[in-house]
Coordinates of C-alpha atoms in Angstrom, one line a residue:
Chain Z
K48 CA -60.6 124.5 -64.8
N49 CA -57.7 124.2 -62.1
Q50 CA -59.3 124.3 -58.7
V51 CA -58.3 123.8 -55.1
E52 CA -61.1 122.9 -52.8
Q53 CA -60.5 122.2 -49.0
S54 CA -62.9 121.0 -46.3
P55 CA -63.9 121.8 -43.9
Q56 CA -64.3 125.4 -44.2
S57 CA -63.7 125.5 -40.3
L58 CA -63.0 123.2 -37.2
I59 CA -63.1 123.1 -33.7
I60 CA -61.2 120.7 -31.5
L61 CA -60.0 120.4 -27.8
E62 CA -56.3 120.7 -27.3
G63 CA -54.8 117.4 -27.5
K64 CA -57.1 115.9 -29.8
N65 CA -56.0 114.8 -33.4
C66 CA -57.5 116.3 -36.6
T67 CA -57.5 115.8 -40.5
L68 CA -58.0 118.4 -43.1
Q69 CA -58.8 117.8 -46.5
C70 CA -57.7 118.9 -50.1
N71 CA -59.2 118.1 -53.3
Y72 CA -57.8 119.7 -56.4
T73 CA -58.5 119.4 -60.4
V74 CA -55.4 120.9 -61.3
S75 CA -53.6 119.2 -64.4
P76 CA -50.7 118.9 -65.1
F77 CA -49.6 118.8 -61.6
S78 CA -46.0 119.6 -60.2
N79 CA -46.3 119.6 -56.6
L80 CA -49.0 120.3 -53.7
R81 CA -48.0 122.2 -50.4
W82 CA -49.6 122.9 -47.1
Y83 CA -49.4 126.3 -45.4
K84 CA -50.1 127.4 -41.9
Q85 CA -51.4 131.0 -41.9
D86 CA -51.7 132.6 -38.7
T87 CA -54.4 135.7 -38.5
G88 CA -52.6 138.8 -39.8
R89 CA -49.6 137.0 -40.9
G90 CA -48.0 135.7 -44.2
P91 CA -48.4 131.8 -44.9
V92 CA -45.2 129.6 -43.5
S93 CA -44.6 126.4 -45.3
L94 CA -45.3 122.9 -43.5
T95 CA -44.7 120.3 -46.5
I96 CA -44.2 120.4 -50.0
M97 CA -44.9 116.9 -51.9
T98 CA -44.3 115.9 -55.6
F99 CA -46.0 113.3 -57.7
S100 CA -43.9 110.8 -56.4
E101 CA -44.6 111.3 -52.6
N102 CA -47.5 109.9 -50.9
T103 CA -46.6 111.1 -47.3
K104 CA -44.5 113.6 -45.8
S105 CA -44.1 114.8 -41.9
N106 CA -43.0 117.7 -40.3
G107 CA -43.4 117.5 -36.4
R108 CA -46.9 117.0 -35.6
Y109 CA -48.3 117.6 -39.2
T110 CA -48.3 114.7 -41.6
A111 CA -49.5 115.2 -45.4
T112 CA -50.6 112.5 -47.7
L113 CA -50.9 112.6 -51.3
D114 CA -52.6 110.6 -53.8
A115 CA -52.1 111.8 -57.2
D116 CA -54.4 109.1 -58.9
T117 CA -57.7 110.6 -56.9
K118 CA -56.2 114.2 -56.6
Q119 CA -56.7 114.3 -52.9
S120 CA -54.3 115.2 -50.1
S121 CA -54.9 115.3 -46.3
L122 CA -53.0 117.1 -43.7
H123 CA -53.0 115.4 -40.2
I124 CA -52.2 117.3 -36.9
T125 CA -51.5 114.9 -34.0
A126 CA -52.0 116.1 -30.6
S127 CA -53.2 119.5 -31.1
Q128 CA -51.7 122.4 -29.2
L129 CA -53.4 125.9 -28.8
S130 CA -50.8 127.6 -31.3
D131 CA -52.2 125.3 -34.1
S132 CA -55.0 127.5 -34.4
A133 CA -54.8 128.9 -37.8
S134 CA -56.0 128.8 -41.4
Y135 CA -54.3 125.7 -43.2
I136 CA -54.1 126.2 -46.8
C137 CA -53.5 123.6 -49.6
V138 CA -51.7 125.0 -52.5
V139 CA -51.0 123.2 -55.9
R140 CA -48.4 124.3 -58.6
G141 CA -49.6 123.0 -61.9
D142 CA -47.0 123.1 -64.5
S143 CA -43.7 124.9 -65.1
S144 CA -45.1 128.2 -64.5
Y145 CA -44.3 129.9 -61.1
K146 CA -48.3 130.2 -60.3
L147 CA -49.4 128.7 -57.3
I148 CA -53.3 127.7 -57.3
F149 CA -54.5 128.1 -53.5
G150 CA -57.4 126.5 -51.9
S151 CA -59.7 128.8 -49.5
G152 CA -58.3 127.3 -46.4
T153 CA -59.5 125.7 -43.3
R154 CA -59.8 127.6 -40.2
L155 CA -58.8 125.7 -37.4
L156 CA -59.6 126.4 -33.4
V157 CA -58.0 124.7 -30.9
R158 CA -59.8 125.2 -27.7
P159 CA -58.3 124.3 -24.0
Chain R
G162 CA -35.0 129.0 -43.6
A163 CA -34.8 131.9 -46.3
V164 CA -36.6 134.9 -45.0
V165 CA -38.7 137.4 -46.9
S166 CA -39.4 140.6 -45.2
Q167 CA -42.6 143.0 -45.8
H168 CA -42.4 146.4 -44.8
P169 CA -44.4 148.0 -43.4
S170 CA -46.5 145.7 -41.5
W171 CA -49.2 148.0 -41.5
V172 CA -50.1 151.4 -42.9
I173 CA -53.1 153.5 -42.5
C174 CA -53.5 156.2 -45.3
K175 CA -56.0 158.8 -46.5
S176 CA -58.2 158.4 -49.4
G177 CA -56.4 159.9 -52.5
T178 CA -52.7 159.3 -51.5
S179 CA -50.2 156.6 -52.6
V180 CA -48.7 153.7 -50.4
K181 CA -45.5 152.0 -51.1
I182 CA -44.9 148.6 -49.8
E183 CA -41.6 146.8 -49.9
C184 CA -40.6 143.4 -49.9
R185 CA -36.9 142.0 -49.6
S186 CA -35.5 138.5 -49.8
L187 CA -32.9 138.8 -47.2
D188 CA -30.8 135.8 -48.0
F189 CA -31.4 134.7 -51.3
Q190 CA -31.9 136.4 -54.9
A191 CA -35.3 136.3 -56.3
T192 CA -35.7 137.4 -60.1
T193 CA -39.4 136.6 -59.4
M194 CA -41.3 138.0 -56.8
F195 CA -45.3 137.7 -56.6
W196 CA -47.7 140.1 -55.1
Y197 CA -50.9 138.7 -53.3
R198 CA -54.1 140.2 -52.0
Q199 CA -55.9 138.8 -49.6
F200 CA -59.8 140.0 -48.0
P201 CA -60.7 138.6 -44.4
K202 CA -61.7 135.0 -44.3
Q203 CA -60.5 134.4 -48.1
S204 CA -57.6 132.9 -49.5
L205 CA -54.7 134.6 -51.3
M206 CA -55.3 136.0 -54.8
L207 CA -52.5 136.7 -57.2
M208 CA -52.2 140.1 -58.1
A209 CA -49.0 140.4 -60.4
T210 CA -45.9 138.8 -61.0
S211 CA -42.8 140.9 -60.6
N212 CA -39.9 140.4 -62.8
E213 CA -36.5 141.8 -62.0
G214 CA -35.4 144.4 -64.4
S215 CA -38.9 144.2 -66.8
K216 CA -42.0 144.8 -66.8
A217 CA -44.5 143.1 -64.0
T218 CA -47.1 140.6 -65.2
Y219 CA -50.6 141.3 -64.0
E220 CA -53.4 139.1 -63.4
Q221 CA -56.8 139.8 -65.1
G222 CA -58.9 142.3 -63.7
V223 CA -55.9 144.1 -61.6
E224 CA -55.3 147.3 -62.8
K225 CA -51.7 148.3 -63.6
D226 CA -51.8 151.7 -63.3
K227 CA -53.2 151.6 -59.7
F228 CA -51.0 148.9 -58.5
L229 CA -47.4 149.9 -60.0
I230 CA -44.8 147.2 -59.2
N231 CA -41.0 148.0 -59.4
H232 CA -38.4 144.9 -59.2
A233 CA -35.1 147.1 -59.2
S234 CA -33.0 144.5 -57.8
L235 CA -32.5 140.9 -57.0
T236 CA -33.8 141.4 -53.8
L237 CA -36.3 144.1 -53.8
S238 CA -39.7 144.5 -55.2
T239 CA -42.0 147.4 -54.3
L240 CA -45.8 147.4 -54.9
T241 CA -47.5 151.1 -54.9
V242 CA -50.9 151.4 -54.4
T243 CA -51.9 154.9 -56.2
S244 CA -54.8 157.1 -55.4
A245 CA -56.0 154.7 -52.6
H246 CA -59.5 154.5 -52.2
P247 CA -61.1 152.5 -49.0
E248 CA -62.1 149.7 -51.4
D249 CA -58.3 149.2 -51.9
S250 CA -57.9 148.3 -48.1
S251 CA -56.9 144.8 -47.6
F252 CA -54.0 142.6 -46.6
Y253 CA -51.1 142.6 -49.2
I254 CA -48.6 139.7 -49.2
C255 CA -45.8 139.1 -51.2
S256 CA -43.7 136.1 -52.1
A257 CA -40.3 135.2 -53.4
R258 CA -38.5 132.2 -54.8
E259 CA -34.7 131.4 -54.8
S260 CA -33.6 131.8 -58.5
L261 CA -30.1 130.3 -58.7
T262 CA -31.1 126.9 -57.6
G263 CA -34.8 127.3 -58.1
G264 CA -37.1 124.4 -60.1
V265 CA -40.6 123.9 -60.0
N266 CA -40.4 122.3 -56.5
T267 CA -38.8 125.1 -54.9
E268 CA -40.1 126.6 -51.8
A269 CA -42.0 129.7 -52.0
F270 CA -41.3 132.0 -49.1
F271 CA -43.7 134.6 -48.2
G272 CA -43.7 137.9 -46.5
Q273 CA -45.5 138.7 -43.1
G274 CA -48.0 140.9 -44.9
T275 CA -49.0 144.7 -44.9
R276 CA -52.7 145.5 -43.7
L277 CA -53.5 148.4 -45.6
T278 CA -56.2 150.5 -44.5
V279 CA -57.9 153.6 -46.5
V280 CA -59.8 156.1 -44.7

């Protein structure tokens, strides 16, 4: 069964600290993996999209990694800010269809 | 970047009435749009795939007669929740991909969501 699992479920960190969110997937075949940020009550906003051949991609303070062999991805947030408080969702597209498979998300709270 | 606009952002309606939610791609054409539902502290669940000029494809367990989808143009899809009940209260989100140049790695853009409360 195609699944995307994220950990931790929730995370609290102090402003300025770094953190890493994890994503494991069992989706096969694999097309790409995306990380989205979703603020409460808003739609998801794309952070990164990575294909099979890419193992790291950065977007400002966000850096995503992908290991297609172990089917694992991580999202590293550097020097966290209060505005980073949100849910971070790992999403995998498995094949040529347009369907996306969503993880349950990690809820991040950055405290001053 | 591309923008997908949803309207309204929130709506409160009485039980038994119908509510229409609009999803527009503002600066690109989208032959395919997607409708999701999200309950509190849960991730997005795909309800249906909206295809321009043809019938929508519904996911298993989603009532097509209750959630009417119309994709009348390349920039507009609508979701109508018919005879709404309190259990239909949820956060509804649409998504669209650019059609002309889109492949499997094309970005999917999400609307800002619509909070539906049925009282």
